[in-house]
Tab-separated table of C-alpha atoms in Angstrom:
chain	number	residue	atom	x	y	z
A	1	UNK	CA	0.000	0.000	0.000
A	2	UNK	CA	1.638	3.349	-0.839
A	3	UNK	CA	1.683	5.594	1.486
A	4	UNK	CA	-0.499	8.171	-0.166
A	5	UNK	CA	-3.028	5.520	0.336
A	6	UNK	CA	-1.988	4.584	3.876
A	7	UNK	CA	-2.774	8.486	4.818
A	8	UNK	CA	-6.466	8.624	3.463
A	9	UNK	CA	-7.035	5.607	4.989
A	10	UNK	CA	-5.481	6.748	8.357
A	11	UNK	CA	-7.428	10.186	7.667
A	12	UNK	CA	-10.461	8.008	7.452
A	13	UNK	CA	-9.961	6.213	10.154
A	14	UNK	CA	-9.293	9.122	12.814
A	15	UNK	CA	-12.019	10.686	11.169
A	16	UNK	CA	-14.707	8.322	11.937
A	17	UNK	CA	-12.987	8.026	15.558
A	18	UNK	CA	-13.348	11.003	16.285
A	19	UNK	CA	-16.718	11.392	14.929
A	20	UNK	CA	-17.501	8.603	17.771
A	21	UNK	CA	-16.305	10.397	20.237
A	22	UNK	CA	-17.942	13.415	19.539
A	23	UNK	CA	-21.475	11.086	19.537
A	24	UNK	CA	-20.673	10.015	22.516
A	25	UNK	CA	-19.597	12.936	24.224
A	26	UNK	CA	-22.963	14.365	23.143
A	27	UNK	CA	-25.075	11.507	23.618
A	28	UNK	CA	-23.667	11.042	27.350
A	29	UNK	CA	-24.767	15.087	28.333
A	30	UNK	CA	-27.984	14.234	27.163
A	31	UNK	CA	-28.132	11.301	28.914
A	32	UNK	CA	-26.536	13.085	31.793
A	33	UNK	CA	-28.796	16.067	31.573
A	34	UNK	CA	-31.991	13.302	31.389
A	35	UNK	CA	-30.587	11.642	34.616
A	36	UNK	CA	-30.356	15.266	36.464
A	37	UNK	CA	-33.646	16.170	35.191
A	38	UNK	CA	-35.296	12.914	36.449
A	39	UNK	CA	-33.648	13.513	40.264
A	40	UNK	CA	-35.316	16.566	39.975
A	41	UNK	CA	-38.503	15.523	39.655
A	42	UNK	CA	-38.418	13.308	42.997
A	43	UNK	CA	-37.282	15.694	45.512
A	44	UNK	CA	-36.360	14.540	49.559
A	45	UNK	CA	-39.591	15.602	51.625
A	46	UNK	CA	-38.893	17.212	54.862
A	47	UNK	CA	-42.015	18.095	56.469
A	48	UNK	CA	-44.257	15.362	57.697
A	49	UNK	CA	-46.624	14.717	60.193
A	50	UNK	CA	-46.747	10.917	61.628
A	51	UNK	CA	-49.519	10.077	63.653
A	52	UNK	CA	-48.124	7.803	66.421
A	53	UNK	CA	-50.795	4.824	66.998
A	54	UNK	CA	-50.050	3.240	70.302
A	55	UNK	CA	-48.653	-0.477	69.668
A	56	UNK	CA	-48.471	-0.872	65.999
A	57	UNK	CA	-44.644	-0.428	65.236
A	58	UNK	CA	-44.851	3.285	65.748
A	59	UNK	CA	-42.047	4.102	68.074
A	60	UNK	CA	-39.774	1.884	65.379
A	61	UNK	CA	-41.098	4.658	62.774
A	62	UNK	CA	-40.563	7.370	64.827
A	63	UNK	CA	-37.160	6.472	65.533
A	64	UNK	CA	-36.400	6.518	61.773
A	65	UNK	CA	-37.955	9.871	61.017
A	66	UNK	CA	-35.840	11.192	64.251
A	67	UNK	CA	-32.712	9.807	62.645
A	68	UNK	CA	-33.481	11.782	59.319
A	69	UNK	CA	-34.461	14.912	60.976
A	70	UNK	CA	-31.331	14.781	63.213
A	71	UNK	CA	-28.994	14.202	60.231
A	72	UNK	CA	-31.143	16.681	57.765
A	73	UNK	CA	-31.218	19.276	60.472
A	74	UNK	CA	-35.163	19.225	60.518
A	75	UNK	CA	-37.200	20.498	63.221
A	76	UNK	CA	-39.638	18.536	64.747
A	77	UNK	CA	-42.245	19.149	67.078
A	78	UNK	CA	-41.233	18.600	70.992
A	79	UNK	CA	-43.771	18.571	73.775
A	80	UNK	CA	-43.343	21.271	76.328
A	81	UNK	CA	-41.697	20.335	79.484
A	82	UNK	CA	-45.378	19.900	81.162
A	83	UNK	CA	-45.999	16.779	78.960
A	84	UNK	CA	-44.830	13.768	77.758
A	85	UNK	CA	-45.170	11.833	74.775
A	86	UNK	CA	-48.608	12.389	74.115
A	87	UNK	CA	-49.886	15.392	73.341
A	88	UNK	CA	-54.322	16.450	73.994
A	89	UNK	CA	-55.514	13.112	75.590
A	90	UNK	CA	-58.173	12.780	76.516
A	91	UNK	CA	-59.160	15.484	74.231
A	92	UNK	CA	-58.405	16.227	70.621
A	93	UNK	CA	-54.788	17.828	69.682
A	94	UNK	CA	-55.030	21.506	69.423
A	95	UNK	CA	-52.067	23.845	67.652
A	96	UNK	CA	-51.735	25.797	70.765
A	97	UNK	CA	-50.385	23.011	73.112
A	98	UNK	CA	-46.976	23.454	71.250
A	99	UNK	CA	-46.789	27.480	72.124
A	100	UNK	CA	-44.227	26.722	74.685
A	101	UNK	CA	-42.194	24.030	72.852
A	102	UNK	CA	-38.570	24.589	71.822
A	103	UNK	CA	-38.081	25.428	68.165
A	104	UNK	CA	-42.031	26.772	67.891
A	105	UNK	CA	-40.933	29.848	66.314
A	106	UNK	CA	-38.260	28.454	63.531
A	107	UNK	CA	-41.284	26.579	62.349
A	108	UNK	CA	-41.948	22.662	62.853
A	109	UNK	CA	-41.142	20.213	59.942
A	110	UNK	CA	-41.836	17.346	61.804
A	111	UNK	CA	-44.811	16.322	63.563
A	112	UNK	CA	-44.113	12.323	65.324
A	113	UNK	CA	-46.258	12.393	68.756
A	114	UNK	CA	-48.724	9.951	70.107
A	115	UNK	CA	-51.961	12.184	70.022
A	116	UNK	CA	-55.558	12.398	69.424
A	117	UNK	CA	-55.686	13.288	66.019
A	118	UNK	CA	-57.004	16.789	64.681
A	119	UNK	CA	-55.768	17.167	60.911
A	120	UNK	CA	-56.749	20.883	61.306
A	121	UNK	CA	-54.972	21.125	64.176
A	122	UNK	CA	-51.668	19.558	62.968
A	123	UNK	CA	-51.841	21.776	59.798
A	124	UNK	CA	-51.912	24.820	61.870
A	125	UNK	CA	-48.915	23.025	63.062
A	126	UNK	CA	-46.973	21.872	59.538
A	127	UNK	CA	-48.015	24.456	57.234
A	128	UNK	CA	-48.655	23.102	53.591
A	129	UNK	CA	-46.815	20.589	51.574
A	130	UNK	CA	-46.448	18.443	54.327
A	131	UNK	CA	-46.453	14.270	54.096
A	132	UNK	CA	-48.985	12.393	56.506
A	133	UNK	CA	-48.717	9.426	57.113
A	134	UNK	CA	-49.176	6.200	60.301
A	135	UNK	CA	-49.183	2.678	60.634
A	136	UNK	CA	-51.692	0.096	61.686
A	137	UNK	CA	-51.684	-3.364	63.284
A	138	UNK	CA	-54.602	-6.191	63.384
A	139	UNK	CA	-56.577	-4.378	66.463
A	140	UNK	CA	-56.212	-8.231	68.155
A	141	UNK	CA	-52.882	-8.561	68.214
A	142	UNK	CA	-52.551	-4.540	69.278
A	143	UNK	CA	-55.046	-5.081	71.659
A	144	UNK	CA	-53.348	-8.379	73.374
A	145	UNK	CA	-50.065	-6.350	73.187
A	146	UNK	CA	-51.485	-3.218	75.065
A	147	UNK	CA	-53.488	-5.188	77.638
A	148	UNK	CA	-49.353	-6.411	78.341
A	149	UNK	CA	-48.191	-3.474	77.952
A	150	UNK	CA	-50.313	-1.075	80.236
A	151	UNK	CA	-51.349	-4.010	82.923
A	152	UNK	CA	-54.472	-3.628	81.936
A	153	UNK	CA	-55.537	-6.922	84.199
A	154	UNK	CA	-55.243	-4.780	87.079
A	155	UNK	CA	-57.055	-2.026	85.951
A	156	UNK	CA	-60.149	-3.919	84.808
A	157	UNK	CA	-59.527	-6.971	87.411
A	158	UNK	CA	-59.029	-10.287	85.753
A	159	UNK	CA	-56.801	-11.678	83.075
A	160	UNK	CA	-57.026	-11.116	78.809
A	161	UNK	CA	-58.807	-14.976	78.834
A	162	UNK	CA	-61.017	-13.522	81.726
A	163	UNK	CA	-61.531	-10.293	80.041
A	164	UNK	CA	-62.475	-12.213	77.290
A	165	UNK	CA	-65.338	-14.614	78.859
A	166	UNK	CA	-66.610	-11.268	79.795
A	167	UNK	CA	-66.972	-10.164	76.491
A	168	UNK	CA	-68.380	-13.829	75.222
A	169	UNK	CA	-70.869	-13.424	78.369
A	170	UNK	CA	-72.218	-10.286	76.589
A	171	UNK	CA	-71.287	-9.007	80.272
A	172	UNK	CA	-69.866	-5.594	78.517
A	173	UNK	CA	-70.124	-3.297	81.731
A	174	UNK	CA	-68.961	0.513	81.820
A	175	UNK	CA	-66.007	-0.869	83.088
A	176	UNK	CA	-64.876	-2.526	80.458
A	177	UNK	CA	-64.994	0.531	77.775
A	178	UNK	CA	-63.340	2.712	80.431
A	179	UNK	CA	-59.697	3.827	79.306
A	180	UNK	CA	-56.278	3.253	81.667
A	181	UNK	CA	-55.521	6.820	82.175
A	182	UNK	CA	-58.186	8.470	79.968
A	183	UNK	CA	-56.104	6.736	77.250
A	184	UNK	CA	-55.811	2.917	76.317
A	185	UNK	CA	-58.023	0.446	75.921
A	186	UNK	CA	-61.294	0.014	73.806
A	187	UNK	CA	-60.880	0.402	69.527
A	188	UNK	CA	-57.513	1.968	70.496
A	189	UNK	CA	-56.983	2.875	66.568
A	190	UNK	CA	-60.084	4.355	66.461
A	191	UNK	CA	-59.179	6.806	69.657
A	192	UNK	CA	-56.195	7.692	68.206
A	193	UNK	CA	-57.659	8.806	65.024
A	194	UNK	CA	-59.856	10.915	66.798
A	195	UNK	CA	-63.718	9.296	66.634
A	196	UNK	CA	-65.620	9.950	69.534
A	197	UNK	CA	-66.471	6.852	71.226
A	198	UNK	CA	-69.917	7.106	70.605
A	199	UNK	CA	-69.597	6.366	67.069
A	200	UNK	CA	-67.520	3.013	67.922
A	201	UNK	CA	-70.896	1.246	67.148
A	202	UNK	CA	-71.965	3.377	64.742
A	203	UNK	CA	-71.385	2.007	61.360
A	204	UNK	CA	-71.936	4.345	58.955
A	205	UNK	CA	-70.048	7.057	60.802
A	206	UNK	CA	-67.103	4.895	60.647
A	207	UNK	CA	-67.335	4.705	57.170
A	208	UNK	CA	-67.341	8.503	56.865
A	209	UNK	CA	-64.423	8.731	59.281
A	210	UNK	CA	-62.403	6.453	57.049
A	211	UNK	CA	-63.178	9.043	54.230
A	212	UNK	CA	-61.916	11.869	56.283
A	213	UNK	CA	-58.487	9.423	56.881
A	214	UNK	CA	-58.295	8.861	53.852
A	215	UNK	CA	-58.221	11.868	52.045
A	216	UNK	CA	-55.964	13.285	54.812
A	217	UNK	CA	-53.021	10.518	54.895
A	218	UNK	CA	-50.882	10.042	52.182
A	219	UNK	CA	-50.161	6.727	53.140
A	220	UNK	CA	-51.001	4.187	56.016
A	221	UNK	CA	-48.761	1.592	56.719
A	222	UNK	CA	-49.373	-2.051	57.832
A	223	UNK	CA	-47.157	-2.947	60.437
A	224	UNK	CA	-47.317	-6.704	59.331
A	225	UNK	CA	-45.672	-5.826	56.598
A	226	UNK	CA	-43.339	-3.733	57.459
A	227	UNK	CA	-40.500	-4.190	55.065
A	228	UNK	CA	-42.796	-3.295	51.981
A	229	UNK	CA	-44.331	-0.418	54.204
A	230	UNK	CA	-40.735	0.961	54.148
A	231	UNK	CA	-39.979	0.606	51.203
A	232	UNK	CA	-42.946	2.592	50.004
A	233	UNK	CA	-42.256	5.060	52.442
A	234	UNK	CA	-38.946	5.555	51.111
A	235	UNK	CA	-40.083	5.831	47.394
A	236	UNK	CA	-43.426	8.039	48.670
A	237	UNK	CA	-40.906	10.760	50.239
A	238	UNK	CA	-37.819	10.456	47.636
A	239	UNK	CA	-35.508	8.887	50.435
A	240	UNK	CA	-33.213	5.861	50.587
A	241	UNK	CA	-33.062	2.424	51.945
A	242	UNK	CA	-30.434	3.750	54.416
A	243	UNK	CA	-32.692	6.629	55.448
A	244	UNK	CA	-35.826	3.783	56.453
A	245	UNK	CA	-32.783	1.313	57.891
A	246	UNK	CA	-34.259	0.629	61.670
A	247	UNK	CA	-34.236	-1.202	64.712
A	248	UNK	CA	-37.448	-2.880	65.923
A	249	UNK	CA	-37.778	-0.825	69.404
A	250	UNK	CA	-40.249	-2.036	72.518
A	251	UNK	CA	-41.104	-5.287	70.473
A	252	UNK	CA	-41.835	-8.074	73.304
A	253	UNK	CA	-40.567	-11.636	73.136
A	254	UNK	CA	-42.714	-14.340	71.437
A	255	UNK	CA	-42.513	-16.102	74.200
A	256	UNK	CA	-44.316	-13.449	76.163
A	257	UNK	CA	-47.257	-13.016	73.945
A	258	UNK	CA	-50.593	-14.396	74.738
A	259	UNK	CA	-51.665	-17.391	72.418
A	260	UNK	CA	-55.310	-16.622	72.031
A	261	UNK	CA	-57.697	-19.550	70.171
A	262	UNK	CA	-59.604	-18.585	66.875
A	263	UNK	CA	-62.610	-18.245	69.324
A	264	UNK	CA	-61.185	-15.563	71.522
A	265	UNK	CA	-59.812	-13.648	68.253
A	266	UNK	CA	-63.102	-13.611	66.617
A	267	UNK	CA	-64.696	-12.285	70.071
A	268	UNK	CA	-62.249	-9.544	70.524
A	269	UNK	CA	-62.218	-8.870	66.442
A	270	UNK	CA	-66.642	-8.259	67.223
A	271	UNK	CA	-65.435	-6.051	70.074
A	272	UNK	CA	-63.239	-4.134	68.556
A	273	UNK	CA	-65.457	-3.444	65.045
A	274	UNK	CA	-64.506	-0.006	64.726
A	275	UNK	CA	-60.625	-0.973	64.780
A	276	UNK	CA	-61.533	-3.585	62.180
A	277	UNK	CA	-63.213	-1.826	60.220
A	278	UNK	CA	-60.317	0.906	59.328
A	279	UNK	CA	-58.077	-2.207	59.765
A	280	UNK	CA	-59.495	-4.041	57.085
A	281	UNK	CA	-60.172	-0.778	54.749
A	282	UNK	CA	-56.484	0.140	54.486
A	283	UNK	CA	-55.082	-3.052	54.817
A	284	UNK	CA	-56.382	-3.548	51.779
A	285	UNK	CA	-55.571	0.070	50.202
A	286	UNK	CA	-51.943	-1.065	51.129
A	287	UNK	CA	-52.408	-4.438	49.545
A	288	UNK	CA	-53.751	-2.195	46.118
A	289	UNK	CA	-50.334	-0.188	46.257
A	290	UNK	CA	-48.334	-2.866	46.788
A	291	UNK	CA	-49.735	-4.122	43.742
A	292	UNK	CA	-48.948	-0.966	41.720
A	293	UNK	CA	-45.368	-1.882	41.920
A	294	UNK	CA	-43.194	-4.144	40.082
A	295	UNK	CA	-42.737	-7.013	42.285
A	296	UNK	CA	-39.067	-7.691	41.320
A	297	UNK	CA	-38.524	-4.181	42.081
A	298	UNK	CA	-40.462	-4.651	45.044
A	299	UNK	CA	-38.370	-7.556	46.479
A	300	UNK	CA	-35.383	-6.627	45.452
A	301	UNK	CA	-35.415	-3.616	47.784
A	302	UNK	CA	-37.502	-5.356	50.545
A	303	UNK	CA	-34.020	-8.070	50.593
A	304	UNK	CA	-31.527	-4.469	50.346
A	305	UNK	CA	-33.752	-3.036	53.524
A	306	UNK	CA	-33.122	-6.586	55.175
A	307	UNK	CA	-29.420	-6.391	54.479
A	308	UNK	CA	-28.327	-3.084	55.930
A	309	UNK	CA	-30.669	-3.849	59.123
């Protein structure tokens, strides 16, 4: 080959070489610009307002929203030095309990308390934009746990298999729909959400409360799934699987847990209708946006939130 030929052909080559790298160059800014574009469409949420439900994995999800606040410099909602933990029992939370709370003028991000829930009240609180969100556990087994957890066979005299011959007796007494401390005890999800007792039995009313939840929450977990809950937690605000990483926190020993027969379940489950009725509704709104995702996806990050636990 002379070497008149040997330079086109070198010419040629570089030519087209370069030509690729231009293309690429190109095509990878696009791509690149695509990619930032996309992260900017699913921006980390900051304010949110968690509605604590007493025994149902909530303490475990507070803990992980403390983590992110503390790390993220968010400020969160502390009770005054006059209360604890809970915040308007046994009446409904009002925006004015937190006027003497540190960080009340900076503004709260976070709102994680066990209260009894006013939405209105907690916007006052939040301010717009905000994420709500809770958890929820079979009202049995959050039930058996709280009757453990609050001695609750002191305060109503007799054992949960005692308690329970009451209720099969039809011997329902005042007693046993009074609450330990103004606070635990009958449809204890229902309390927390806020419906007044006297629409317990009620069963249209419940249906219109779980409406109102409904439209106000922007997503209730199900504490017996837990790992998926997280999971679409983490996708719902824009976070990561390190940011939902947790420690189970207060969680009893098997061992310690009452074994109750079908027969007792299904005479608390009658009991506690109001609880199972919410139960039941977003158990299965949660089983509806599980379905929504792609369940390779789905597992895939369930076994990655497993991992780094």
């Amino acid at each position: 080959m002379s070497s008149r030929r040997k330079f086109f052909t070198m010419t040629i080559i570089c030519a087209f070489s370069l030509t690729c790298m231009i293309f690429l160059k190109s095509f990878n800014k696009k791509n690149s610009s695509f990619s930032a574009k996309f992260r900017l469409q699913c921006v980390s949420k900051r304010k949110v307002g968690f509605l604590k439900i007493h025994k149902c994995a909530s303490s475990t999800i507070q803990n992980i929203f403390l983590r992110h606040a503390y790390l993220n410099n968010i400020n969160v909602a502390v009770p005054p030095e006059e209360y604890n933990n809970y915040l308007g029992n046994p009446h409904h939370f009002e925006a004015k309990l937190l006027k003497n709370s540190p960080g009340h003028y900076g503004g709260f991000e976070m709102f994680l308390l066990h209260t009894r829930w006013d939405h209105q009240e907690v916007s006052k609180v939040l301010g717009p934009n905000t994420f709500y969100v809770t958890i929820l556990r079979h009202p049995v087994d959050l039930f058996e746990s709280l009757f453990a957890y609050g001695h609750l066979d002191k305060f109503y005299g007799g054992s949960l298999v005692e308690f329970i011959e009451h209720l099969e007796r039809n011997n329902i007494t005042d007693v046993l729909r009074m609450r330990l401390n103004g606070r635990y005890g009958w449809n204890q999800i229902s309390w927390d959400f806020g419906l007044m007792p006297r629409d317990f039995a009620r069963p249209k009313k419940i249906k219109d409360f779980i409406r109102s939840v409904e439209e106000n929450f922007h997503l209730v977990m199900i504490a017996e799934q837990i790992e998926k809950s997280l999971v679409i937690l983490k996708n719902s605000l824009c976070w990561s699987i390190e940011d939902v990483t947790s420690l189970k926190l207060n969680e009893r020993k098997a061992g310690n847990k009452e074994a109750l027969s079908k027969r007792q379940r299904e005479t608390l489950e009658e009991w506690l209708s109001a609880d199972m009725m919410i139960y039941k509704y977003f158990l299965r709104r949660f089983e509806e946006k599980v379905s929504e995702f792609d369940s390779v996806y789905l597992d895939q990050e369930v076994e990655k939130l497993k991992k780094s636990q």
